[in-house]
XYZ file of C-alpha atoms in Angstrom:
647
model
C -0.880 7.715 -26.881
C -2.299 7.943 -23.519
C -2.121 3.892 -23.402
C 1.823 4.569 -24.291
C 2.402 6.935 -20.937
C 0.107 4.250 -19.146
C 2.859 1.354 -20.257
C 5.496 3.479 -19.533
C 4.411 4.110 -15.811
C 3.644 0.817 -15.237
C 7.282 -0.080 -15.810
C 8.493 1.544 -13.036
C 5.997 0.377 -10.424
C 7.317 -3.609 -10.508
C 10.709 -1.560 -9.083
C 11.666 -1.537 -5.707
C 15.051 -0.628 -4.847
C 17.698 1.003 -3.967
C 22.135 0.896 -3.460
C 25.109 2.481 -4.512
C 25.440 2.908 -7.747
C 27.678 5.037 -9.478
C 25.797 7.871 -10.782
C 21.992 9.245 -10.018
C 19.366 8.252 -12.702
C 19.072 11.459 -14.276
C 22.812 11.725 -14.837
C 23.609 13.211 -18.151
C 19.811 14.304 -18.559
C 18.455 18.137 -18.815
C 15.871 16.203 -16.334
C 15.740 18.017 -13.456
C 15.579 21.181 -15.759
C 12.396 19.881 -16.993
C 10.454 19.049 -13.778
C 8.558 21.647 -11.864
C 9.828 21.942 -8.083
C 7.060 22.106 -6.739
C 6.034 18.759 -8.251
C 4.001 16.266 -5.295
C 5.674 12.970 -6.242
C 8.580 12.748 -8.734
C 10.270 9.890 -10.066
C 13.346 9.141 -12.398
C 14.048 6.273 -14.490
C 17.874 4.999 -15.741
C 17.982 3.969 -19.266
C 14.669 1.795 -19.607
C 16.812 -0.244 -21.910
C 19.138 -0.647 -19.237
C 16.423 -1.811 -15.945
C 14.960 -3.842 -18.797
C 18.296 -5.887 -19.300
C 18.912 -5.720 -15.903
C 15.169 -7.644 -15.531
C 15.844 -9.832 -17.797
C 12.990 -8.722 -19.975
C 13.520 -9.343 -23.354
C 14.293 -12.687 -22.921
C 11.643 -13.059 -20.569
C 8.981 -11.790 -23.436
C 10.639 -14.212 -25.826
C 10.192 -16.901 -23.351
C 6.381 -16.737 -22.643
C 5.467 -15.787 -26.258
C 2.255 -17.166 -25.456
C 1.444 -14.998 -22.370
C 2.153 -11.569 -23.861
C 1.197 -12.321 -27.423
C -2.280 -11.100 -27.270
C -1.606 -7.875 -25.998
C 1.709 -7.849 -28.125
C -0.963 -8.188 -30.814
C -3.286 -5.506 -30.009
C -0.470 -2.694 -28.712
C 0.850 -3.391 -32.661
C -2.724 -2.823 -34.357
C -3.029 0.167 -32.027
C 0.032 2.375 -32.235
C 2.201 0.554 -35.041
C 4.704 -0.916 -32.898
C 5.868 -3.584 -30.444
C 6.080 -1.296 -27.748
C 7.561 -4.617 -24.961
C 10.809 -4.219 -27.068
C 13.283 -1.458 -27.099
C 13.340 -1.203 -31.269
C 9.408 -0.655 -30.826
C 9.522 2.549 -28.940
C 12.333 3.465 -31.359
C 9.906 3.095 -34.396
C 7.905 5.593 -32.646
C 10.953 7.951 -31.976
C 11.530 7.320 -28.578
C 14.933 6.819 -27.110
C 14.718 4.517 -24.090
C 18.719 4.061 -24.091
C 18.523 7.830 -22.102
C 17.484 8.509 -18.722
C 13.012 9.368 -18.197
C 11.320 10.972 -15.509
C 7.311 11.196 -14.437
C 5.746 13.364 -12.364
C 2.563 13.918 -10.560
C 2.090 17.717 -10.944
C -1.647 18.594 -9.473
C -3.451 16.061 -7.577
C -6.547 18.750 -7.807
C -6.231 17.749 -11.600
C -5.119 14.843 -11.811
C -1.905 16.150 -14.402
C 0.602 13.851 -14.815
C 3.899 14.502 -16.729
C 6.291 11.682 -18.573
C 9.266 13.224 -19.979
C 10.804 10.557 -22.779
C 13.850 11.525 -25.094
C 13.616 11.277 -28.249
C 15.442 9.664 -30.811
C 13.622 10.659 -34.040
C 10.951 13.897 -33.893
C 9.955 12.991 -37.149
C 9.068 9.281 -36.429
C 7.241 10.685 -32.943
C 5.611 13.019 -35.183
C 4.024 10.497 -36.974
C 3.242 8.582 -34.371
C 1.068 11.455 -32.763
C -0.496 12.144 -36.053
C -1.436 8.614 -36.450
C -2.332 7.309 -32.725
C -4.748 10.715 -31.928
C -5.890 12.201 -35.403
C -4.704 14.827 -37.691
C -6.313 17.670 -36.634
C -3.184 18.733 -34.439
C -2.030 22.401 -33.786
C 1.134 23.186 -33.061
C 2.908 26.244 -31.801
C 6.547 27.731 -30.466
C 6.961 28.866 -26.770
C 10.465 29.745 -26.452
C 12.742 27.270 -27.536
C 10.008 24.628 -27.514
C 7.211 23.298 -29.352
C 3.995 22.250 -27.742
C 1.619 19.666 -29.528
C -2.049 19.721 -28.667
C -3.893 17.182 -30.147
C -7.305 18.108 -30.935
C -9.171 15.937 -28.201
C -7.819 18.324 -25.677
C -6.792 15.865 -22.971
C -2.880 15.753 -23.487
C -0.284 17.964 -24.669
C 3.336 17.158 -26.023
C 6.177 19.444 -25.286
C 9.229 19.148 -27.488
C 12.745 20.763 -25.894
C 16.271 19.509 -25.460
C 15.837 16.380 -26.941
C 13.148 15.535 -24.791
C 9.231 14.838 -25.267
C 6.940 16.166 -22.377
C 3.249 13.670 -22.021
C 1.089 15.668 -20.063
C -2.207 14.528 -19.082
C -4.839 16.221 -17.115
C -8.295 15.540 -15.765
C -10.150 18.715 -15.379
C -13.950 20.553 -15.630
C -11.791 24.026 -16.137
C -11.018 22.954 -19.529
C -8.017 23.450 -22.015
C -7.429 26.350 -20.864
C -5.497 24.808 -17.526
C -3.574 21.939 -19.665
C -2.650 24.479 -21.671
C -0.834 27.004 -19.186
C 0.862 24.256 -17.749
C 2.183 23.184 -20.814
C 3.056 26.889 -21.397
C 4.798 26.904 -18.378
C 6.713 23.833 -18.752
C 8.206 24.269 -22.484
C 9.626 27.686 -21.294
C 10.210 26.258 -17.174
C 12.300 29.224 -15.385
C 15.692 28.026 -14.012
C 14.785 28.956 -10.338
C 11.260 26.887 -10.779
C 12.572 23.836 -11.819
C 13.455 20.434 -9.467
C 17.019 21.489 -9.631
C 16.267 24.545 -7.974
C 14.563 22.894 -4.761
C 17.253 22.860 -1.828
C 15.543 19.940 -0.061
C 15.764 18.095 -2.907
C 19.670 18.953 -3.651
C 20.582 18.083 -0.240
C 18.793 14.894 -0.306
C 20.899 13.414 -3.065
C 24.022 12.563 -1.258
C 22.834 10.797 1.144
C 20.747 8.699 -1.444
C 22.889 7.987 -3.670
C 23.258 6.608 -7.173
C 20.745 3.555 -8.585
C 18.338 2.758 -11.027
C 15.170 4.517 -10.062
C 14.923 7.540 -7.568
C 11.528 8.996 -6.493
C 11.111 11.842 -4.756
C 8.052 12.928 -2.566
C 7.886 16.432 -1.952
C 5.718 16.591 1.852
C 5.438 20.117 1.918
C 3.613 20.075 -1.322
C 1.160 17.234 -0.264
C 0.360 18.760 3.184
C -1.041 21.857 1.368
C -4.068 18.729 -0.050
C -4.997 18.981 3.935
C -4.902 22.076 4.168
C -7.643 22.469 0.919
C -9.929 19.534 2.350
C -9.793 20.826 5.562
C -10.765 24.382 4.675
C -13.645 22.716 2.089
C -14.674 20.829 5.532
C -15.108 23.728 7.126
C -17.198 25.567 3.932
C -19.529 22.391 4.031
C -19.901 21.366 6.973
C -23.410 21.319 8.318
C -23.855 24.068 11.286
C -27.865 23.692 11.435
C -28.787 20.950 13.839
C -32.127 18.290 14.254
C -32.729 20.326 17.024
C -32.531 23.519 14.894
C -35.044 21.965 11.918
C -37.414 20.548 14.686
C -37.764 23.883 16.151
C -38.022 26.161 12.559
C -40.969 24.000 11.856
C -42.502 24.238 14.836
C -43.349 27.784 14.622
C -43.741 27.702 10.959
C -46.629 25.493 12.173
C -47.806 27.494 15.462
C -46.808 24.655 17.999
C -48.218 25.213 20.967
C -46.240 26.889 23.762
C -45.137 23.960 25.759
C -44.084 21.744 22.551
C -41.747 25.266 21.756
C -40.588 25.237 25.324
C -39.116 21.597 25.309
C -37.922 21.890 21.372
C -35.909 24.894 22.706
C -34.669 23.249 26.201
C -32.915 20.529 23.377
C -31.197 23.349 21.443
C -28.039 23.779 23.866
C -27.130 20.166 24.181
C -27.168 20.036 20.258
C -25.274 23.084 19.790
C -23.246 21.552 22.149
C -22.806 18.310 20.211
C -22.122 19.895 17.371
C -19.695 21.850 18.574
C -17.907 19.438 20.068
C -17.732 17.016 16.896
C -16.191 20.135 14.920
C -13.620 20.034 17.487
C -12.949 16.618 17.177
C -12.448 16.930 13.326
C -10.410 19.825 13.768
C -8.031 18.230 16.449
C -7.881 15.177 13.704
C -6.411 17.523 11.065
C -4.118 19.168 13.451
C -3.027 15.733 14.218
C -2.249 14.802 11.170
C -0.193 17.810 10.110
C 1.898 16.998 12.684
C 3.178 14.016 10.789
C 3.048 15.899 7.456
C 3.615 19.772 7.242
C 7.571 20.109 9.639
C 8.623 17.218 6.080
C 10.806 18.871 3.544
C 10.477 15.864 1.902
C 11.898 12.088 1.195
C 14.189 10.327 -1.671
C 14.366 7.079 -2.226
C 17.145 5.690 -4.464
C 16.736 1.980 -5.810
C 18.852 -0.368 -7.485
C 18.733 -3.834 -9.258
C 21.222 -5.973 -8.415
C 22.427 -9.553 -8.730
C 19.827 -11.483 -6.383
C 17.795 -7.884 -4.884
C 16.497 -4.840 -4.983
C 18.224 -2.605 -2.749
C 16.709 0.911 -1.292
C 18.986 3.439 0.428
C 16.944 6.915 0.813
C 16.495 10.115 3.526
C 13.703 11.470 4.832
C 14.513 15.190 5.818
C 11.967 16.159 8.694
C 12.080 19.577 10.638
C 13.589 18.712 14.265
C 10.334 19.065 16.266
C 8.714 16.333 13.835
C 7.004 13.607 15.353
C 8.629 10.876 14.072
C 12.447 12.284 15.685
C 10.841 13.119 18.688
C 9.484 9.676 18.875
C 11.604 6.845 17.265
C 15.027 6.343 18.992
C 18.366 4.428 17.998
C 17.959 0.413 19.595
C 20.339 -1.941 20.203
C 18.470 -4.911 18.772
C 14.933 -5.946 17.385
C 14.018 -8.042 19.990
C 10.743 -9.726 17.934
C 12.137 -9.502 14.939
C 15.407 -11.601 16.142
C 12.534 -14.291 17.886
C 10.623 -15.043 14.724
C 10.783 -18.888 13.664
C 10.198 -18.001 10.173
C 9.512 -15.098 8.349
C 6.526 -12.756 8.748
C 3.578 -11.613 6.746
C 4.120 -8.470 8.356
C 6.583 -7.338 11.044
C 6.613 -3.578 12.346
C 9.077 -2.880 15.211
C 10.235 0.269 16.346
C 12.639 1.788 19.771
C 10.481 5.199 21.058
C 10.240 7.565 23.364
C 7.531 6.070 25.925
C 6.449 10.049 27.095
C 6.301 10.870 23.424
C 4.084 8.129 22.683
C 1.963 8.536 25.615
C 1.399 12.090 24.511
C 0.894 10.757 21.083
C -2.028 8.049 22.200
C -3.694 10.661 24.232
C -4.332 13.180 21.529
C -5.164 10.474 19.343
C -7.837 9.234 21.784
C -9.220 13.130 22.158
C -10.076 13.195 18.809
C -11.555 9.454 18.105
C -13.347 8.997 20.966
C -16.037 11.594 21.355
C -15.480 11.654 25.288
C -11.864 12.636 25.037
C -9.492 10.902 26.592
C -9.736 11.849 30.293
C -12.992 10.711 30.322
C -12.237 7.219 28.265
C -9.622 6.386 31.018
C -11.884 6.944 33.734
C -14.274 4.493 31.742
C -11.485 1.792 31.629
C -10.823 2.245 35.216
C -14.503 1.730 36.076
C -14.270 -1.090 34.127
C -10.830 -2.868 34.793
C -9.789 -1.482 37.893
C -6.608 0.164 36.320
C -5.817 3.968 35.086
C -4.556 3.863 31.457
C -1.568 6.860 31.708
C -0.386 5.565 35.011
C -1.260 1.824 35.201
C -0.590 0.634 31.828
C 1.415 2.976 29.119
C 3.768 4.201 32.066
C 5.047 0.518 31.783
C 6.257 0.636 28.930
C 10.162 0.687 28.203
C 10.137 2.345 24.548
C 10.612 -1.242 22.687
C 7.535 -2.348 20.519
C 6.635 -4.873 18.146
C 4.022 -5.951 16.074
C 3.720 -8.723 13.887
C 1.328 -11.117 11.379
C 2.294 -14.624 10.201
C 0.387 -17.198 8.678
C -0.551 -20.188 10.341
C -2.104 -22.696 7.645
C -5.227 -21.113 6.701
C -5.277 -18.533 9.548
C -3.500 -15.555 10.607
C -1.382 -14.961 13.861
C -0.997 -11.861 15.702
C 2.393 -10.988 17.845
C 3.173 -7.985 19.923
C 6.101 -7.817 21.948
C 7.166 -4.753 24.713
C 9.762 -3.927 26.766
C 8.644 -3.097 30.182
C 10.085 -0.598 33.317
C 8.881 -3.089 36.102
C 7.919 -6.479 35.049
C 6.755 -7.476 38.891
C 4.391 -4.176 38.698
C 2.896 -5.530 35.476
C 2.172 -8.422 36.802
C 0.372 -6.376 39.623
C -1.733 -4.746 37.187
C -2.928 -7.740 35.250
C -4.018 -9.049 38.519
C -5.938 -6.323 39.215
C -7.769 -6.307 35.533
C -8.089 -10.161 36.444
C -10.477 -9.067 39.602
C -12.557 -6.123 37.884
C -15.920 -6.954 36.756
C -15.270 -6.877 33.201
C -11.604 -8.333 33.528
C -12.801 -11.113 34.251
C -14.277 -11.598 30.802
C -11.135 -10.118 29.273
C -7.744 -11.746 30.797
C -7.895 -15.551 32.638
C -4.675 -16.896 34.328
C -3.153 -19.958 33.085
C 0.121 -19.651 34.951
C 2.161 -23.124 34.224
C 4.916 -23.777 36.503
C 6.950 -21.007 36.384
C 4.971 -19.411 33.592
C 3.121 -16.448 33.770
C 0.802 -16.671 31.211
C -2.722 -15.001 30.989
C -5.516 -16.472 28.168
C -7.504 -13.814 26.511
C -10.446 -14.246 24.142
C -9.161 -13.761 20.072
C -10.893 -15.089 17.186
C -10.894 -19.175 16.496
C -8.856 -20.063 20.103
C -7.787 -18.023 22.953
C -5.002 -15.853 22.708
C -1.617 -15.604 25.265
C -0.254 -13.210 26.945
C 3.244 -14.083 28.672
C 5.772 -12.396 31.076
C 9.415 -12.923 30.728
C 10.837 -10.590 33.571
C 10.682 -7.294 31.971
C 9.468 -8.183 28.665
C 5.793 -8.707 27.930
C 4.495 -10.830 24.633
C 1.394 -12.008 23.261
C 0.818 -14.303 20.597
C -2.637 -15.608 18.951
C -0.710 -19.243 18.264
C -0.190 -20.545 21.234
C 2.503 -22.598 20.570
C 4.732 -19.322 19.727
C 4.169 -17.588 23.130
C 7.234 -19.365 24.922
C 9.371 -19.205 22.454
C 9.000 -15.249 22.067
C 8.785 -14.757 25.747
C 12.607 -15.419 26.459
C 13.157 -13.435 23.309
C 15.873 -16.041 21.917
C 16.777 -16.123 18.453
C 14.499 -17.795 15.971
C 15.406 -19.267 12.422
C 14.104 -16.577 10.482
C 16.734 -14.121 10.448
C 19.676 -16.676 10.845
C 18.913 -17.693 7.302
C 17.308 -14.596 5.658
C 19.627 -12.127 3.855
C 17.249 -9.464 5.280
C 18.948 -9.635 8.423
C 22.427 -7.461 7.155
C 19.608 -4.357 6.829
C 16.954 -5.668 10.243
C 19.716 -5.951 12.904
C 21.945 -3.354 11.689
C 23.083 -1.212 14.539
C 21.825 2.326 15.204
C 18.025 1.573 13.685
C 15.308 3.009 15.409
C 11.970 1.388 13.539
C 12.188 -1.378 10.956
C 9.187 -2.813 8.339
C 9.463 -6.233 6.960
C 6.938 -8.787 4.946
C 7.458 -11.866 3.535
C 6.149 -10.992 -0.148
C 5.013 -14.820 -0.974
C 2.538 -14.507 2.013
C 1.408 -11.465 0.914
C 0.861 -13.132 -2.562
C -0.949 -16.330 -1.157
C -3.174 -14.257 1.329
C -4.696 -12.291 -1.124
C -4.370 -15.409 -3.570
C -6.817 -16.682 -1.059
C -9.482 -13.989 -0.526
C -10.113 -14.760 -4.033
C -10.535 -18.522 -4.100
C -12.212 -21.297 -1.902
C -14.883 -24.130 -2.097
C -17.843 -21.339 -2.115
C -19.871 -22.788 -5.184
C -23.814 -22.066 -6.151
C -26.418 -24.566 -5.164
C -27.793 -27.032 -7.009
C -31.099 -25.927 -9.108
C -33.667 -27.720 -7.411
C -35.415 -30.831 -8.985
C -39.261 -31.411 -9.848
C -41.263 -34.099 -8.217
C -41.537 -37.241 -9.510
C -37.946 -36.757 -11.546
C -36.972 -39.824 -13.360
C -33.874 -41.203 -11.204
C -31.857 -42.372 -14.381
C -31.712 -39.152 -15.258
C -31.001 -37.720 -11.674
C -28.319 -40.303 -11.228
C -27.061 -39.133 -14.780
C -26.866 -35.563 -13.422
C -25.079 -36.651 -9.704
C -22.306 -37.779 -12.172
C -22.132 -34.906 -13.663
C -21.999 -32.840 -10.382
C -19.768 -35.027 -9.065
C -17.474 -34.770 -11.916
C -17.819 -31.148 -11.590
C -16.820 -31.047 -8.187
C -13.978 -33.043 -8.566
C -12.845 -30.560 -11.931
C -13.027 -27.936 -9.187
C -11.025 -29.835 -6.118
C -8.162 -30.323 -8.827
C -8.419 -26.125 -9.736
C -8.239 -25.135 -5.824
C -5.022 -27.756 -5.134
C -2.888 -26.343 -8.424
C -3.681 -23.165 -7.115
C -2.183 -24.095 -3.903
C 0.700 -24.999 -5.746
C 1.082 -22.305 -7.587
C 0.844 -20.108 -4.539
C 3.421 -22.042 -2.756
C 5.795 -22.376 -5.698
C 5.288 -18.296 -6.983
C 6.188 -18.223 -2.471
C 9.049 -19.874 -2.866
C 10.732 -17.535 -5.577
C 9.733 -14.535 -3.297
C 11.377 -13.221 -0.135
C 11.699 -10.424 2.106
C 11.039 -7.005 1.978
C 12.346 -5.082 4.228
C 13.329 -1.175 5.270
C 14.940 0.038 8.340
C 14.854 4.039 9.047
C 18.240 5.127 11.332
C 18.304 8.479 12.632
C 20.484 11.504 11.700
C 20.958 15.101 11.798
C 18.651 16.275 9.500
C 15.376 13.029 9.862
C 16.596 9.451 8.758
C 18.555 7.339 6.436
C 16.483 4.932 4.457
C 17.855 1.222 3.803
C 16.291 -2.061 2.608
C 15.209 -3.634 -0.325
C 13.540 -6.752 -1.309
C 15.863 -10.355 -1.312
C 15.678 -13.242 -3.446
C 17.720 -15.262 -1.512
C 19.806 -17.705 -4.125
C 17.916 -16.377 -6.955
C 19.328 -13.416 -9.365
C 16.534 -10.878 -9.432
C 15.830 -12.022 -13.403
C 15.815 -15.863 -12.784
C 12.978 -14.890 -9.811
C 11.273 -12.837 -12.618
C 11.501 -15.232 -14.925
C 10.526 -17.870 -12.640
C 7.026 -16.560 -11.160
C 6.280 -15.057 -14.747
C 6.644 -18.760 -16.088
C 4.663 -20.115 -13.137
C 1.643 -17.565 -13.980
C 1.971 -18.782 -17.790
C 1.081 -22.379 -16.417
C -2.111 -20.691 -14.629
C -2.927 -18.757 -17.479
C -2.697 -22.268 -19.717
C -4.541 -24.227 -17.175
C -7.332 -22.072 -16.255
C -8.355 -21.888 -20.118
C -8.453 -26.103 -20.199
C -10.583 -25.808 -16.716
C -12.722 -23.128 -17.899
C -13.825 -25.128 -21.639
C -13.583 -28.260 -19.187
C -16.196 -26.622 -17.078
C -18.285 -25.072 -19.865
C -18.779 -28.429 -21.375
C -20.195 -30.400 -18.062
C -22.619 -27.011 -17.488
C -23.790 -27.310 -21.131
C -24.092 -31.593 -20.086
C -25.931 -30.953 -17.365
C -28.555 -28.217 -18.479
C -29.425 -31.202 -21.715
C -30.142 -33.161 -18.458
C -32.312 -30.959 -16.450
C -34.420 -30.213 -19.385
C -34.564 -33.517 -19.977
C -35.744 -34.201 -16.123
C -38.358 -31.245 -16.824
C -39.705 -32.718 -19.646
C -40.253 -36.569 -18.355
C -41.524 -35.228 -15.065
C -45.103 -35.729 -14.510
C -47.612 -32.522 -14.970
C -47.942 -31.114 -11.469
């Protein structure tokens, strides 16, 4: 059964989404009775049936029979039913025409919670019986009944039409799983999900979709709290120095050799001390961007050709992220790109918030603090960090990641306060001694343009008046320099959520990059070498074996160039995810989603699901293709062995 909650999670991660629907996910559901409030992550499914339809799904099974029948197969030897159709689950008593939710209750446990209605107790009664043994006990609490299957690492809860799957991963035993299923077949009114304010006053401002998940921060800061404070039991106080020392006079070291092992006991104390406060200013650091969050909803919902999101994140007024991001009038990199990104981050801040920011994040990564790492760079580049270079800055930054053939590009973009005073300082980091290494001038014309060492070529830096660019493709600099607009956005339907007014910080990635870069971190022209040959071989035989290498080879060429098809076709069916965070009142509004330009979101499905059937069909022919020239060639090289003369 735990293979059934690990199916039914797994349907809800291929969704992201968000809109306006009519009604909430968990409308006409005792759901959010049945969820603790105090739940980390929660999430809430429509009518399976429904997001199914809406995927295109059953016809999409039908479609590939071959793909899915394997595990079609197995899922039916295992539990009874075809569990990738609706009428499957409903052999097994579960209603997937009603609204589900999951939860992630402990992460100190690892207990997870599915709640499933049920259509027929009797049928799902069965199917518990049969799927984890007989030897099940079952008892009343309350109104409910709770199901513990002998193996002790689930419990069932039946109320109000409703099945409870708990799992949990513990050393304390039973004895925990079974509380918390206590707890939830009798769950108070006030501790339940529809008790929890933040969560209540989230919902308007979501909305109504298809699947709504719901992260409660509070909860999760309390995980730093616990690994801080298990730092803190653990952490190791004795130093070298200390050891050194202990042993010393444990062995009657002479007075001089005691002398100097004491002399080293302050600086490591001293050390030690200050790494302690390092990690300490770390986890103060990052409750800052945790602990003032009530917590964030994220509604999504399937539409004709996307996946829209519309959510809020409700942060405490002194939270970083409102002290920092700040309404802009326009996304100045994201408006330049020729095509669409890999990755695009771009955000309007507060420059004195994020100068504060990068200094406490320097105090507690660099073991000199920060004071002492900007007097470094000024030694080193003739210019003061705070005052040179990050009082500069406007409050308008960019970052970006394309893909240029078979490398990557980097952008970043800024607005500046005083583009003739940057232009001062790089002149000054041009004349230090170790600028000189770090930024050359390759003004052209007009043009001021700096070179500055990157990975395969140099990278450039360009001035535009008071906006500031650099760009690891060369040929890109200009072009984003005067900040014009580029094609990407004139043609992407991700533009009606990147450009719309009133956004402070936007995310976007072209998914079929995504797809093809990690496509490629798996594949290449890497390949073993050749066993060696004996003296003396017979060069028949050798020339018999080239062939076979060659043909080899070639078998492999052909693999790597389909896969670059399929990468650029599956590339092609993607497009652009994207979310934009606007502030209000109470944190930020939440929109985006992920476009398939012309595409309906089930003919995209359908599409890259039919394009990985082709893989599927064509990596078995290349793989008995393969296995038949290996098993060719190793007749060969024993052959070669056995004519070769004795050595």
């Amino acid at each position: 059964m735990r293979l059934v909650v690990l199916l039914l999670l797994s349907f809800q991660v291929v969704l992201p989404r968000v809109g306006h629907a009519a009604s909430p996910p968990w409308e006409g559901s005792p759901l959010l009775d049945l969820v603790p409030k105090d739940s980390y992550v929660v999430s809430f499914s429509a009518p399976v049936a429904t997001i199914a339809e809406k995927l295109g799904l059953p016809k999409l099974f039908d479609r590939h029979k071959a793909l899915f029948a394997e595990g079609r197969a197995g899922l039916v030897k295992q539990v009874g039913a075809d569990l990738l159709t609706v009428a499957g689950w409903e052999k097994l008593g579960i209603d997937f025409k009603r609204p589900a939710a999951f939860a992630y209750l402990d992460a100190n446990r690892n207990q997870r919670l599915a709640w499933l209605a049920v259509s027929d107790p009797a049928a799902l009664d069965v199917a518990i019986t049969k799927n984890l043994g007989a030897d099940v006990a079952r008892r009343t609490v309350g109104a409910a009944i709770v199901v513990a299957p002998a193996f002790g690492g689930v419990r069932f809860i039946l109320r109000d039409g409703y099945v409870g799957v708990l799992t949990h991963e513990s050393d304390d035993g039973v004895a925990a799983l079974d509380a918390i299923a206590d707890r939830l077949a009798n769950l108070a009114a006030g501790d339940a999900l529809s008790a929890n304010e933040a969560f209540k006053a989230s919902v308007p401002t979501a909305g109504g979709g298809h699947i709504a998940i719901w992260w409660d921060i509070k909860a999760l800061s309390g995980l730093i709290d616990q690994d801080e404070a298990q730092w803190k039991e653990n952490r190791e106080t004795e130093t070298y120095a200390d050891v050194e020392l202990r042993e010393a006079k444990n062995n009657n070291a002479p007075p001089d050799e005691l002398k100097r092992l004491e002399d080293a006991i302050a600086p490591a104390h001293a050390d030690r001390d200050r790494r302690f406060a390092q990690e300490e200013k770390a986890y103060a650091f990052g409750r800052r961007f945790v602990t003032p969050v009530e917590g964030q909803l994220v509604v999504m919902t399937i539409g004709d050709s996307a996946i829209t999101l519309q959510g809020v994140a409700r942060l405490a007024p002194d939270h970083v992220a409102r002290l920092l991001l700040k309404p802009s009038g326009t996304m100045t990199l994201a408006r330049a790109m020729p095509s669409a990104p890999l990755g695009l981050v771009e955000a309007s801040v507060d420059p004195k918030v994020l100068t504060q920011l990068f200094k406490e994040f320097v105090d507690f990564t660099d073991s000199r603090g920060f004071e002492a790492f900007q007097s470094g760079m000024k030694e080193a580049l003739g210019v003061e960090l705070e005052a040179d270079v990050l009082s500069l800055l406007k409050g308008h930054l960019g970052l970006g990641f394309r893909m240029g053939g078979q490398s990557l590009t980097t952008l970043f973009a800024a607005d500046l306060v005083d583009g003739a005073k940057a232009r001062a300082m790089l002149d000054r980091v041009v004349q230090s001694p170790e600028g000189k290494q770090l930024l050359t001038p390759a003004h052209d014309g007009g043009k001021q343009v700096w070179q500055l060492p990157w990975s395969e070529s140099p990278a450039l830096l360009q001035l535009e008046g008071d906006y500031v660019v650099m760009s690891s493709e060369a040929a890109l600099t200009d072009g984003l320099a005067k900040a014009g607009k580029g094609a990407w956005l004139s043609s992407d339907s991700a533009a009606a959520w990147l450009l719309a007014p009133g956004v402070a910080a936007i995310g976007a990635s072209d998914i079929g990059q995504l797809f093809k870069l990690f496509f490629m971190s798996f594949s290449g022209d890497w390949k073993a070498a050749p066993e060696p040959l004996p003296e003396g071989a017979d060069p028949k035989l050798v020339k018999k074996l080239d062939a076979i290498r060659g043909k080899k080879d070639a078998l492999e060429a052909a693999k790597n160039k389909e896969n670059e098809k399929l990468t650029s076709d599956v590339d092609a069916i993607l497009g652009t995810l994207a979310v934009t965070a606007s502030p209000t009142d109470a944190g930020f509004v939440l929109v985006g989603g992920q476009s398939f330009g012309t595409k309906t979101v089930a003919a995209a499905i359908d599409g890259i699901t039919g394009i990985l059937a082709k893989r599927t069909v064509a990596e078995r022919k290349h793989s008995e293709a393969l296995q038949k020239l290996y098993k060719e060639e190793q007749t060969i090289m024993e052959a070669i062995y056995k004519a070769a003369p004795a050595p």
